[in-house]
């Protein structure tokens, strides 16, 4: 037992001895010194709505605010279906389905208003909590008696999920120190904490928590079952509600990983080697830049790993800490499974299932995210198109005489450039990368192959001092759509370059697609 878990155990036992009602401490709804660092004491755009709705329906405004934080981080979300059988969530309070209808009716607002108007949404949630409190006949002045009401609001069936949700509400209120807030949940009928969901971390990602889902099966044994693509999702719910639903046999859905809102916890639900049930679509290469069309018609779960992110496709932005945790996980998955870190292999759910899904939504920062995954795995990629580059580390200069195209599949980024070879041509395609300090780096190049490509395309490797370190010739008629090693060199600090020459015997073309530099 670790020191912090031992301390958590002592605190929980002490709380049992002192609790006036019930065997376990419950989320607090009153102020205390511990709340000073809690989300609930921060200003939100909806503070007046929390206060007025709380007074109207006799629900502590701090509790409304804490639930709103746990559910949506105080965003007015417009929900979408992510899992079949689970209604979309709406508004600051993430009301969904029958709960939204009941809360709206009790608050005297229309369901549409409860979906679209922040005040109506918060009033509907307060009215729903008021109804739950009446039905449970709780003493509203006693903080511990709200725990059952909070659990019911969560709509989580599993006891461990309800306990985890209660801890998140309590943490939003400032009721637990951070290390205790991350401790294993108390059992629902006793104060002794059970062991963690798994020992030694998650099986494929040790920093994660193992919460095994029964919703999986074996991948195909042929080439269609080889892990090939990483799919990014949003849960359309809070973190606890997400993993609790996906480990429920009734959901008939699962995913390999779920990342919490702040990135402080990642749950693994299915082994990467197994087939999770996270995308209800067969593969169509026209949705993925015509990449790997041999997989057309194959169910996409067969060859993908899925990462769900707590949050919503409609939210305005994603927390930096969540993105960092996700990128770290994505680096690990792609490295272990041999998945290329590019735009054809790290894709959104909505890209491959556009008829019914949009996640992770328009505000997922794709360029920065993929760059971060690459950086964590020791890579810098320079694309021929500026929008696909991190300008602090990578830049391309391709003359206007080089034709932009995307007619041949398996290119990197948004397309590629090509030019005819000429004996006296002097214009070149330059791929520059910046090193903060001198370092030895391996360099790879990428092109799209074809019978008209040059069999002797020349890449010049040039240091930031202007020294030509090597001239490497490659056969671009073959090997397209994947990285091909040019070599390894010691580079000085600053902007180094890899230059594709156009000079050569007339009658063929050279293709400038991308250059990769790796540790």
XYZ file of C-alpha atoms in Angstrom:
519
model
C 0.000 0.000 0.000
C 1.504 3.349 -1.041
C 1.878 6.180 1.446
C -0.862 8.307 -0.054
C -3.298 5.378 -0.248
C -2.559 4.506 3.390
C -3.294 8.122 4.319
C -6.523 8.015 2.299
C -7.559 4.858 4.135
C -7.007 6.506 7.530
C -9.006 9.577 6.527
C -11.887 7.457 5.267
C -12.010 5.359 8.434
C -11.979 8.510 10.542
C -14.801 9.933 8.477
C -16.836 6.788 9.104
C -16.461 7.190 12.850
C -17.550 10.828 12.737
C -20.318 10.762 10.118
C -23.674 11.570 11.752
C -25.687 9.537 9.235
C -24.720 6.656 6.956
C -21.514 4.660 6.816
C -19.490 6.836 4.400
C -18.730 10.518 3.808
C -20.690 12.068 0.978
C -20.100 15.076 -1.288
C -20.306 18.387 0.571
C -22.454 21.251 -0.613
C -21.402 23.972 1.822
C -18.368 26.225 1.816
C -15.123 25.452 3.623
C -11.493 26.450 3.552
C -10.746 23.399 1.408
C -12.955 24.795 -1.341
C -10.752 27.803 -1.983
C -8.865 25.972 -4.757
C -11.970 24.210 -6.067
C -13.636 24.898 -9.423
C -16.880 25.849 -7.710
C -15.353 29.011 -6.219
C -14.192 30.225 -9.625
C -16.356 32.615 -11.563
C -18.413 31.066 -14.327
C -20.599 32.628 -17.030
C -23.624 31.122 -15.282
C -23.171 32.100 -11.620
C -26.383 34.139 -11.485
C -28.327 31.276 -13.078
C -26.932 28.782 -10.536
C -27.900 31.137 -7.697
C -31.436 31.875 -8.895
C -32.245 28.278 -9.864
C -30.843 26.984 -6.576
C -32.993 29.401 -4.583
C -36.087 28.622 -6.635
C -35.834 24.851 -6.275
C -34.126 24.608 -2.865
C -30.953 23.056 -4.249
C -27.581 24.396 -3.033
C -26.255 26.654 -5.836
C -22.740 25.338 -5.189
C -23.989 21.832 -5.909
C -25.537 22.932 -9.205
C -22.310 24.640 -10.136
C -20.201 21.613 -9.192
C -22.367 19.243 -11.238
C -22.189 21.631 -14.189
C -18.398 21.615 -13.934
C -18.195 17.821 -13.794
C -20.617 17.385 -16.687
C -19.482 20.032 -19.198
C -16.823 22.303 -17.627
C -19.592 24.940 -17.795
C -19.978 24.803 -21.567
C -23.371 25.165 -23.198
C -23.028 21.994 -25.256
C -25.318 20.840 -28.040
C -25.103 17.096 -27.760
C -24.822 14.440 -30.416
C -25.185 10.692 -30.266
C -21.922 8.866 -29.707
C -23.211 5.533 -28.401
C -26.383 3.945 -29.743
C -29.050 3.784 -27.056
C -27.708 6.769 -25.133
C -29.543 10.030 -25.782
C -27.503 13.164 -26.552
C -26.742 15.554 -23.695
C -27.569 19.272 -23.803
C -26.619 22.439 -22.043
C -24.426 23.337 -19.105
C -25.945 20.515 -17.040
C -25.743 17.842 -19.773
C -29.408 16.912 -19.525
C -30.475 14.086 -21.789
C -33.486 11.993 -22.744
C -36.225 11.435 -20.204
C -34.326 13.384 -17.532
C -34.347 16.489 -19.723
C -38.062 16.067 -20.444
C -38.932 15.652 -16.768
C -36.759 18.519 -15.574
C -38.134 20.838 -18.241
C -41.736 19.984 -17.361
C -41.144 20.547 -13.646
C -39.382 23.861 -14.357
C -42.194 24.984 -16.676
C -40.003 25.336 -19.760
C -40.142 23.580 -23.090
C -37.689 20.752 -23.809
C -36.290 22.826 -26.663
C -35.614 25.727 -24.299
C -33.918 23.338 -21.884
C -31.666 22.247 -24.738
C -30.766 25.695 -26.067
C -31.157 28.314 -23.318
C -28.640 28.288 -20.435
C -31.037 29.575 -17.762
C -33.763 27.128 -18.812
C -31.223 24.302 -18.834
C -29.960 25.082 -15.347
C -33.505 25.551 -14.016
C -34.527 22.198 -15.519
C -31.547 20.509 -13.820
C -32.372 22.166 -10.494
C -36.003 21.077 -10.837
C -34.896 17.517 -11.532
C -32.641 17.490 -8.454
C -35.527 18.945 -6.465
C -37.764 16.081 -7.612
C -35.126 13.488 -6.703
C -34.669 15.080 -3.276
C -38.436 15.017 -2.654
C -38.721 11.383 -3.708
C -35.845 10.393 -1.447
C -37.338 12.463 1.393
C -33.903 13.793 2.317
C -33.184 16.414 4.915
C -31.803 19.082 2.577
C -29.882 20.733 5.394
C -27.714 17.641 5.838
C -24.964 17.522 3.272
C -24.434 13.774 3.372
C -28.008 13.099 2.334
C -27.447 14.646 -1.093
C -25.135 11.823 -2.139
C -27.956 9.573 -3.371
C -29.517 12.447 -5.296
C -26.195 13.182 -6.993
C -25.748 9.509 -7.864
C -29.210 9.359 -9.391
C -28.566 12.488 -11.459
C -25.456 10.848 -12.931
C -27.596 8.094 -14.526
C -24.671 5.704 -13.937
C -25.739 2.156 -13.083
C -22.469 0.744 -11.741
C -21.780 1.382 -8.026
C -18.103 2.103 -8.675
C -19.052 4.580 -11.397
C -21.544 6.327 -9.123
C -18.916 6.548 -6.399
C -16.386 7.970 -8.854
C -18.919 10.551 -10.056
C -19.608 11.579 -6.466
C -15.889 12.017 -5.888
C -15.639 14.247 -8.947
C -18.494 16.422 -7.673
C -16.852 16.538 -4.261
C -13.529 17.480 -5.817
C -15.247 20.294 -7.740
C -16.584 21.490 -4.392
C -13.140 21.249 -2.815
C -14.167 18.432 -0.492
C -11.109 16.204 -0.962
C -7.399 16.878 -1.267
C -6.133 16.006 -4.780
C -4.364 12.823 -3.766
C -7.456 11.474 -2.000
C -9.708 12.509 -4.862
C -7.738 10.127 -7.096
C -7.861 7.265 -4.599
C -9.932 4.134 -5.319
C -13.624 4.614 -4.639
C -15.103 3.559 -1.295
C -17.433 0.582 -1.567
C -21.062 1.718 -1.680
C -21.934 0.125 1.668
C -18.665 0.384 3.594
C -15.850 2.820 4.112
C -13.028 0.405 3.350
C -11.559 1.219 -0.079
C -11.465 -1.754 -2.448
C -8.347 -2.524 -4.442
C -7.768 -0.517 -7.631
C -9.536 -1.696 -10.819
C -6.317 -3.419 -11.861
C -2.889 -4.038 -10.430
C 0.243 -2.661 -12.020
C -1.636 -0.249 -14.270
C -3.363 -0.914 -17.562
C -2.015 -3.856 -19.589
C -0.942 -1.881 -22.670
C -0.447 1.520 -21.061
C 0.898 1.221 -17.496
C 0.079 4.817 -16.470
C -3.581 4.067 -17.134
C -6.286 2.404 -15.029
C -7.539 -1.006 -16.151
C -11.342 -1.157 -16.249
C -12.125 -4.225 -18.314
C -15.122 -4.068 -20.625
C -16.898 -7.277 -21.661
C -17.768 -5.672 -24.996
C -15.071 -6.909 -27.356
C -14.110 -9.816 -29.579
C -11.078 -11.105 -31.453
C -9.683 -9.294 -34.463
C -9.588 -11.150 -37.801
C -6.538 -13.366 -38.086
C -5.689 -12.170 -41.604
C -4.156 -8.865 -42.693
C -7.427 -6.978 -42.125
C -7.000 -7.539 -38.391
C -3.602 -5.844 -38.183
C -3.855 -2.607 -36.222
C -3.498 0.119 -38.805
C -5.386 3.267 -37.740
C -5.945 5.265 -34.529
C -9.422 6.824 -34.218
C -10.088 9.910 -32.076
C -13.531 10.218 -30.433
C -15.381 12.427 -27.970
C -17.601 10.717 -25.401
C -20.482 13.201 -25.517
C -20.401 12.914 -21.731
C -18.221 13.351 -18.697
C -15.336 10.964 -18.039
C -16.960 8.751 -15.415
C -20.200 8.486 -17.341
C -18.203 7.501 -20.419
C -16.173 4.620 -19.033
C -19.094 3.440 -16.869
C -21.290 3.120 -19.947
C -18.624 1.355 -21.994
C -17.988 -1.316 -19.369
C -21.732 -1.978 -19.077
C -22.699 -5.117 -21.055
C -26.007 -3.444 -21.959
C -24.240 -0.720 -23.953
C -22.857 -3.156 -26.545
C -20.126 -0.596 -27.128
C -16.549 -0.149 -26.006
C -13.285 1.541 -26.837
C -9.674 0.854 -26.008
C -9.048 4.037 -23.999
C -10.895 6.926 -22.359
C -9.052 10.157 -21.435
C -10.457 12.341 -18.649
C -11.254 16.026 -19.089
C -8.076 17.245 -17.415
C -5.931 14.316 -18.548
C -5.173 13.253 -14.979
C -6.544 9.756 -15.620
C -6.778 7.403 -18.582
C -8.841 4.223 -18.483
C -8.056 1.234 -20.652
C -11.138 -0.891 -21.302
C -10.029 -3.334 -24.021
C -6.642 -4.812 -24.898
C -5.151 -3.223 -28.002
C -4.803 -6.689 -29.499
C -8.574 -7.181 -29.221
C -11.355 -5.658 -31.267
C -13.291 -2.950 -29.415
C -16.718 -1.812 -30.624
C -16.258 1.912 -31.159
C -17.106 2.666 -34.807
C -20.179 1.420 -36.645
C -18.898 1.834 -40.185
C -17.174 -0.174 -42.858
C -14.045 1.389 -44.296
C -14.309 3.617 -47.352
C -10.949 4.866 -48.616
C -12.528 7.855 -50.350
C -13.123 9.271 -46.860
C -9.416 8.920 -46.046
C -7.547 10.425 -49.004
C -7.858 7.113 -50.889
C -5.500 5.484 -48.433
C -5.404 1.663 -48.288
C -8.352 1.031 -50.577
C -7.731 -2.703 -50.204
C -9.534 -2.351 -46.852
C -12.748 -1.091 -48.481
C -15.778 -2.859 -47.065
C -13.907 -4.108 -43.975
C -15.563 -3.262 -40.656
C -13.415 -0.468 -39.233
C -13.255 -1.962 -35.734
C -11.206 -4.813 -37.198
C -8.044 -2.753 -37.719
C -8.366 0.301 -35.455
C -7.595 1.376 -31.911
C -10.018 3.924 -30.440
C -9.428 6.719 -27.925
C -12.478 8.417 -26.411
C -12.093 11.839 -24.810
C -14.383 13.118 -22.084
C -16.197 16.063 -23.593
C -18.343 17.007 -26.553
C -17.904 17.556 -30.274
C -19.669 20.917 -29.897
C -17.387 22.337 -27.220
C -15.340 25.396 -28.080
C -11.930 24.002 -27.152
C -10.180 21.126 -25.431
C -8.048 21.480 -22.292
C -4.319 21.557 -22.963
C -3.747 18.968 -20.237
C -6.215 16.574 -21.868
C -4.586 17.017 -25.266
C -1.135 16.414 -23.794
C -2.259 13.237 -22.036
C -3.953 12.028 -25.209
C -0.927 12.782 -27.374
C 1.313 10.889 -24.955
C -1.034 7.910 -25.159
C -1.262 8.182 -28.957
C 2.528 8.162 -29.238
C 2.629 5.000 -27.133
C -0.067 3.228 -29.185
C 1.384 4.177 -32.557
C 4.902 3.213 -31.510
C 3.851 -0.142 -30.074
C 1.552 -1.021 -32.974
C 3.623 0.361 -35.838
C 0.978 2.914 -36.838
C 2.373 5.775 -38.929
C 1.884 9.166 -37.308
C 0.253 10.951 -40.206
C -3.087 12.226 -41.426
C -4.213 8.910 -42.920
C -3.555 6.917 -39.746
C -4.650 9.274 -36.945
C -8.200 10.227 -37.887
C -11.488 11.354 -36.388
C -14.547 9.194 -35.841
C -16.616 11.604 -37.894
C -14.202 11.333 -40.818
C -14.768 7.593 -41.218
C -18.458 7.634 -40.205
C -19.681 11.000 -41.533
C -23.325 10.019 -42.008
C -24.013 9.821 -38.273
C -20.978 11.166 -36.360
C -19.010 14.419 -36.218
C -16.651 13.830 -33.293
C -14.184 14.956 -32.177
C -15.752 18.072 -33.716
C -14.619 21.180 -35.561
C -12.510 22.527 -32.697
C -10.246 19.524 -32.220
C -6.754 20.991 -32.954
C -5.663 18.402 -35.509
C -2.477 20.057 -36.754
C -1.102 20.793 -33.288
C -2.242 17.404 -31.979
C -0.521 15.312 -34.643
C 2.613 17.448 -34.360
C 2.643 16.820 -30.610
C 2.232 13.060 -31.084
C 5.144 13.131 -33.505
C 7.299 15.235 -31.180
C 6.667 12.934 -28.219
C 7.827 10.062 -30.418
C 10.957 11.977 -31.427
C 9.860 13.060 -34.917
C 9.638 16.295 -36.855
C 7.862 16.130 -40.201
C 8.183 18.772 -42.928
C 5.327 18.723 -45.440
C 5.283 20.463 -48.801
C 2.142 22.347 -47.644
C 2.587 25.042 -44.999
C -0.712 24.341 -43.141
C 0.570 20.906 -42.159
C 3.812 22.227 -40.639
C 4.730 23.519 -37.210
C 6.336 26.811 -38.281
C 8.591 26.864 -35.232
C 10.251 23.637 -36.332
C 9.474 22.984 -39.988
C 9.152 24.925 -43.233
C 8.982 24.090 -46.929
C 9.846 26.211 -49.932
C 8.580 24.810 -53.215
C 8.704 26.938 -56.396
C 5.467 27.865 -58.100
C 6.621 25.985 -61.197
C 6.169 22.722 -59.282
C 2.612 21.458 -59.747
C 0.430 20.775 -56.702
C -1.520 17.510 -56.925
C -3.356 14.849 -54.953
C -4.240 12.468 -57.771
C -1.960 9.645 -56.603
C -2.998 8.241 -53.203
C -0.878 7.653 -50.093
C 0.548 11.141 -49.882
C 1.329 12.882 -46.608
C -0.694 15.928 -45.536
C -2.792 17.723 -48.121
C -1.109 16.516 -51.310
C 2.286 16.724 -52.991
C 4.255 18.712 -55.586
C 5.899 17.425 -58.732
C 8.088 18.773 -61.497
C 9.580 17.436 -64.710
C 13.286 16.687 -64.699
C 15.476 18.869 -66.881
C 19.263 18.721 -67.444
C 19.702 22.428 -66.664
C 16.969 22.906 -64.006
C 18.113 24.892 -60.954
C 14.910 25.242 -58.920
C 14.570 22.872 -55.966
C 12.038 21.856 -53.305
C 13.563 22.638 -49.902
C 12.422 21.015 -46.655
C 13.890 22.828 -43.634
C 13.907 21.717 -39.998
C 15.142 23.508 -36.931
C 17.305 21.953 -34.207
C 17.790 23.783 -30.928
C 21.155 22.094 -30.373
C 23.579 19.989 -32.416
C 22.305 16.432 -32.749
C 22.534 13.265 -34.779
C 19.300 12.665 -36.661
C 17.984 10.097 -39.122
C 16.278 11.542 -42.198
C 13.519 9.918 -44.257
C 11.719 11.068 -47.379
C 8.302 10.318 -48.773
C 6.847 10.445 -52.273
C 4.064 8.921 -54.323
C 5.333 6.315 -56.736
C 4.486 5.850 -60.413
C 6.003 4.669 -63.682
C 6.807 8.232 -64.745
C 8.831 8.979 -61.596
C 12.567 9.454 -61.724
C 14.575 6.333 -60.863
C 17.454 8.614 -59.797
C 15.834 11.403 -57.804
C 18.485 13.293 -55.836
C 18.142 14.640 -52.287
C 20.867 16.990 -51.017
C 21.303 17.102 -47.236
C 22.578 20.562 -46.235
C 23.556 21.794 -42.780
C 22.570 25.114 -41.237
C 26.124 26.262 -42.007
C 25.535 25.656 -45.709
C 27.667 22.512 -45.952
C 26.395 19.678 -48.164
C 26.545 16.597 -45.968
C 25.396 14.124 -48.626
C 23.711 13.672 -51.989
C 21.366 10.692 -51.854
C 19.698 9.193 -54.925
C 16.462 7.202 -54.675
C 14.181 5.378 -57.077
C 10.794 7.142 -56.904
C 9.134 4.679 -59.276
C 8.522 2.415 -56.260
C 8.168 2.665 -52.494
C 5.604 5.447 -52.499
C 3.268 6.197 -49.628
C 5.715 5.317 -46.864
C 8.895 6.669 -45.333
C 12.172 5.712 -47.011
C 15.445 6.199 -45.148
C 17.967 8.605 -46.643
C 20.556 8.242 -43.876
C 21.755 9.577 -40.526
C 23.925 12.650 -40.057
C 25.270 14.918 -37.330
C 23.558 18.282 -37.733
C 24.453 21.609 -36.160
C 21.906 23.765 -34.368
C 19.683 25.961 -36.498
C 17.772 25.469 -39.733
C 19.083 22.483 -41.666
C 17.692 21.469 -45.055
C 16.891 18.487 -47.251
C 16.589 19.607 -50.865
C 14.989 17.622 -53.692
C 16.700 18.480 -56.978
C 14.874 18.745 -60.269
C 17.987 18.445 -62.395
C 18.185 15.172 -64.333
C 17.631 13.503 -67.654
C 14.456 14.761 -69.277
C 11.444 12.452 -69.511
C 10.499 11.781 -65.866
C 9.219 13.671 -62.838
C 10.318 14.071 -59.213
C 7.788 14.201 -56.373
C 8.215 16.408 -53.306
C 5.856 15.141 -50.593
C 7.449 15.248 -47.147
C 10.646 14.775 -45.156
C 10.865 13.303 -41.663
C 13.633 13.864 -39.113
C 13.775 11.473 -36.169
C 15.881 10.728 -33.132
